[in-house]
XYZ file of C-alpha atoms in Angstrom:
236
model
C -0.011 0.166 -0.264
C 2.950 2.269 0.758
C 6.327 3.521 -0.551
C 9.085 4.965 1.060
C 11.846 7.519 0.900
C 14.903 8.747 3.275
C 15.710 11.475 5.734
C 14.107 11.888 9.242
C 12.097 14.244 11.318
C 12.984 14.917 14.776
C 10.004 14.550 17.057
C 10.168 15.416 20.430
C 9.306 14.334 23.415
C 7.943 17.236 26.179
C 7.661 14.798 29.055
C 8.855 17.261 32.124
C 9.253 14.695 34.336
C 12.223 12.823 32.528
C 15.046 14.405 30.351
C 13.687 15.003 26.924
C 15.001 12.605 24.512
C 14.526 13.171 20.902
C 13.197 10.114 18.522
C 13.358 10.580 14.606
C 10.341 9.698 12.348
C 12.597 7.917 9.702
C 11.984 7.795 6.095
C 11.207 11.130 6.398
C 11.142 14.134 2.831
C 14.162 14.820 1.057
C 13.567 18.496 1.060
C 11.888 21.283 3.079
C 8.754 20.043 5.121
C 5.794 22.427 4.356
C 3.267 21.359 7.285
C 2.931 18.798 9.799
C -0.744 17.243 10.938
C -1.971 15.044 13.576
C -4.503 12.805 12.968
C -7.838 13.295 14.444
C -8.456 11.040 17.961
C -11.754 10.458 19.316
C -10.215 7.916 22.340
C -6.326 8.437 23.460
C -6.407 5.092 24.825
C -7.952 3.227 22.158
C -7.244 5.261 18.805
C -4.080 5.269 17.008
C -2.063 8.361 16.442
C -0.968 9.056 13.382
C 1.500 12.122 12.320
C 1.674 13.341 8.506
C 4.224 15.785 7.149
C 4.142 17.318 3.315
C 7.370 18.674 1.657
C 8.491 20.684 -1.209
C 9.591 17.346 -2.846
C 6.029 16.524 -3.418
C 5.558 13.736 -0.589
C 2.785 13.367 2.285
C 4.525 11.083 4.545
C 2.541 9.151 7.469
C 4.074 7.863 11.022
C 1.862 6.024 13.633
C 3.001 7.287 17.024
C 3.593 4.959 20.089
C 3.577 6.427 23.284
C 4.715 5.339 26.661
C 5.129 7.291 29.961
C 8.210 8.648 29.245
C 9.026 7.838 25.478
C 7.248 8.344 21.873
C 8.151 5.866 19.195
C 7.274 6.436 15.421
C 6.387 3.645 13.107
C 6.579 4.573 8.892
C 3.081 3.696 7.751
C 3.837 4.703 3.825
C 3.905 8.094 1.456
C 2.846 9.461 -1.669
C 4.373 11.041 -4.292
C 2.846 14.038 -6.080
C 3.762 15.602 -9.284
C 4.312 19.226 -7.872
C 5.113 20.653 -4.252
C 3.026 20.302 -1.192
C 2.194 23.544 0.160
C 0.027 22.110 3.152
C -2.206 18.929 3.866
C -5.232 18.209 6.259
C -6.830 14.796 7.856
C -10.589 13.686 7.136
C -12.624 13.461 10.196
C -12.452 9.868 10.266
C -8.883 9.283 9.170
C -9.851 7.732 5.823
C -8.104 10.482 3.685
C -5.578 13.296 3.494
C -6.469 16.244 1.223
C -3.404 17.923 0.308
C -2.773 21.449 -1.296
C -0.728 21.319 -4.275
C 1.840 23.979 -5.976
C 0.217 22.717 -9.081
C -3.241 24.627 -8.494
C -5.350 21.121 -7.629
C -6.389 20.380 -4.447
C -6.202 16.579 -4.247
C -7.402 13.921 -1.819
C -5.431 10.803 -1.082
C -7.616 7.943 -0.261
C -5.001 5.879 2.561
C -7.031 2.526 2.116
C -7.320 2.286 -1.800
C -3.646 4.233 -2.163
C -5.421 6.318 -4.580
C -5.288 10.176 -5.606
C -7.788 12.009 -7.060
C -8.645 15.688 -7.845
C -10.926 17.504 -6.024
C -10.748 20.959 -7.019
C -8.739 23.648 -8.771
C -7.637 27.409 -8.427
C -5.768 29.717 -10.623
C -2.766 29.799 -8.659
C -0.848 27.605 -5.761
C -3.175 26.026 -3.297
C -1.616 26.975 0.195
C -3.787 25.742 2.799
C -6.629 22.977 3.080
C -8.875 22.825 6.321
C -11.869 20.011 6.611
C -14.633 21.459 8.568
C -16.544 18.195 10.135
C -19.101 20.553 11.448
C -20.131 21.527 7.972
C -18.654 18.347 5.538
C -16.832 20.605 3.412
C -13.128 21.022 2.785
C -12.075 24.842 2.666
C -9.071 25.458 0.576
C -7.224 28.660 -0.245
C -4.406 29.765 -2.866
C -2.528 32.325 -3.876
C -5.154 33.365 -6.773
C -6.943 35.386 -3.336
C -10.063 32.723 -3.330
C -11.709 30.579 -0.654
C -12.889 28.029 -2.624
C -15.443 25.574 -0.495
C -15.624 21.566 -1.631
C -18.562 19.311 -1.141
C -16.596 16.972 -3.006
C -20.185 16.224 -5.176
C -18.635 18.334 -7.977
C -15.831 19.551 -9.916
C -17.149 22.951 -9.212
C -16.802 24.418 -5.496
C -20.000 24.831 -3.886
C -18.880 28.658 -2.578
C -16.010 30.649 -3.712
C -14.617 33.850 -1.694
C -12.943 36.074 -3.555
C -10.476 38.504 -1.987
C -8.866 39.506 -5.352
C -6.532 41.470 -5.710
C -4.849 40.125 -2.805
C -3.412 37.262 -2.073
C -3.805 34.795 0.478
C -0.456 33.803 2.491
C -1.866 31.753 4.894
C -5.382 30.806 6.602
C -6.853 28.853 9.235
C -10.291 27.534 10.494
C -11.292 26.480 14.266
C -15.020 26.208 14.041
C -16.535 28.979 13.708
C -13.601 31.079 13.203
C -11.982 31.443 9.742
C -9.316 33.565 9.199
C -7.024 34.699 6.345
C -3.659 36.691 5.780
C -3.735 38.658 3.080
C -0.807 40.162 1.176
C -1.423 43.655 2.351
C -0.407 42.853 5.445
C -3.827 42.798 7.053
C -5.887 39.417 8.173
C -9.460 39.074 7.188
C -12.092 37.208 9.806
C -14.927 35.608 8.878
C -18.086 33.506 10.692
C -18.509 30.163 9.460
C -21.834 29.758 10.767
C -22.530 33.151 8.591
C -20.717 32.229 5.746
C -22.852 28.609 5.684
C -26.362 29.587 6.306
C -26.460 31.951 3.008
C -25.034 35.301 4.834
C -22.500 37.563 3.341
C -19.538 36.206 2.430
C -17.602 39.332 2.912
C -15.490 39.312 6.141
C -16.547 40.207 9.220
C -13.588 42.423 10.385
C -10.102 43.361 8.284
C -7.869 44.705 10.495
C -3.909 45.094 9.960
C -1.264 43.331 11.758
C 1.255 44.748 13.941
C 3.776 43.580 12.331
C 6.170 45.471 9.426
C 6.788 42.860 7.250
C 4.817 40.155 5.026
C 3.233 37.462 6.715
C 4.404 34.111 7.437
C 1.710 32.377 8.814
C -2.006 32.562 10.873
C -3.524 29.970 13.223
C -6.574 30.438 14.864
C -6.800 29.723 18.599
C -8.174 25.773 19.605
C -10.851 28.152 21.581
C -11.848 29.936 18.120
C -11.372 33.030 20.900
C -8.828 34.924 18.526
C -5.380 34.043 16.303
C -1.589 34.342 16.187
C 0.538 35.421 13.399
C 4.163 35.161 12.347
C 6.032 37.363 9.824
C 8.938 36.648 7.669
C 10.735 39.217 10.175
C 10.824 36.651 12.853
C 8.289 38.014 15.202
């Protein structure tokens, strides 16, 4: 079902009761890692935990994590090779699929059981981020073409397309109901997913400048959806 590769990804044990020990995810990507994601876990005592990594080398790789009281071990599960670099990815709710944001302008779905890749949708420029909403059962993608697109996977066309042109979307993050997008004019656009999915306005509820002087590198919504954090290329 799965292939293999080279290199390693460091993985840290943050248990404060013992000396921290590094362990490595073997068969790591051969180029820069663009994103790391954990699989969804409903029951920590029974459900397996996986970690995945996408890379500029065009791969998405998966490891299973096995933890004990003071250590974490990883076991390589497999990978898939895409035609172009993968800039971001996310898991489906049931961990059966991994959705990828690809530099060839496509959003793609990797069926882990069948080991097949399907094109879900397309943008006019590189796809930067993807998030799957289990609340609304839709996939959301952002692109440097300045569009947020919403996919129900029933059609090759998006069920909703929000344009922020002429600006580019450098990064976006989603924790229901908060959706935030970092734009190329150094502003942050804030949306309420409840309003969007009920057929309300697709315009941002709030657009505010960032306190950072240089280009925004990444934006991440808080786990409680009460705010967001941002980073920039200046190292802040």
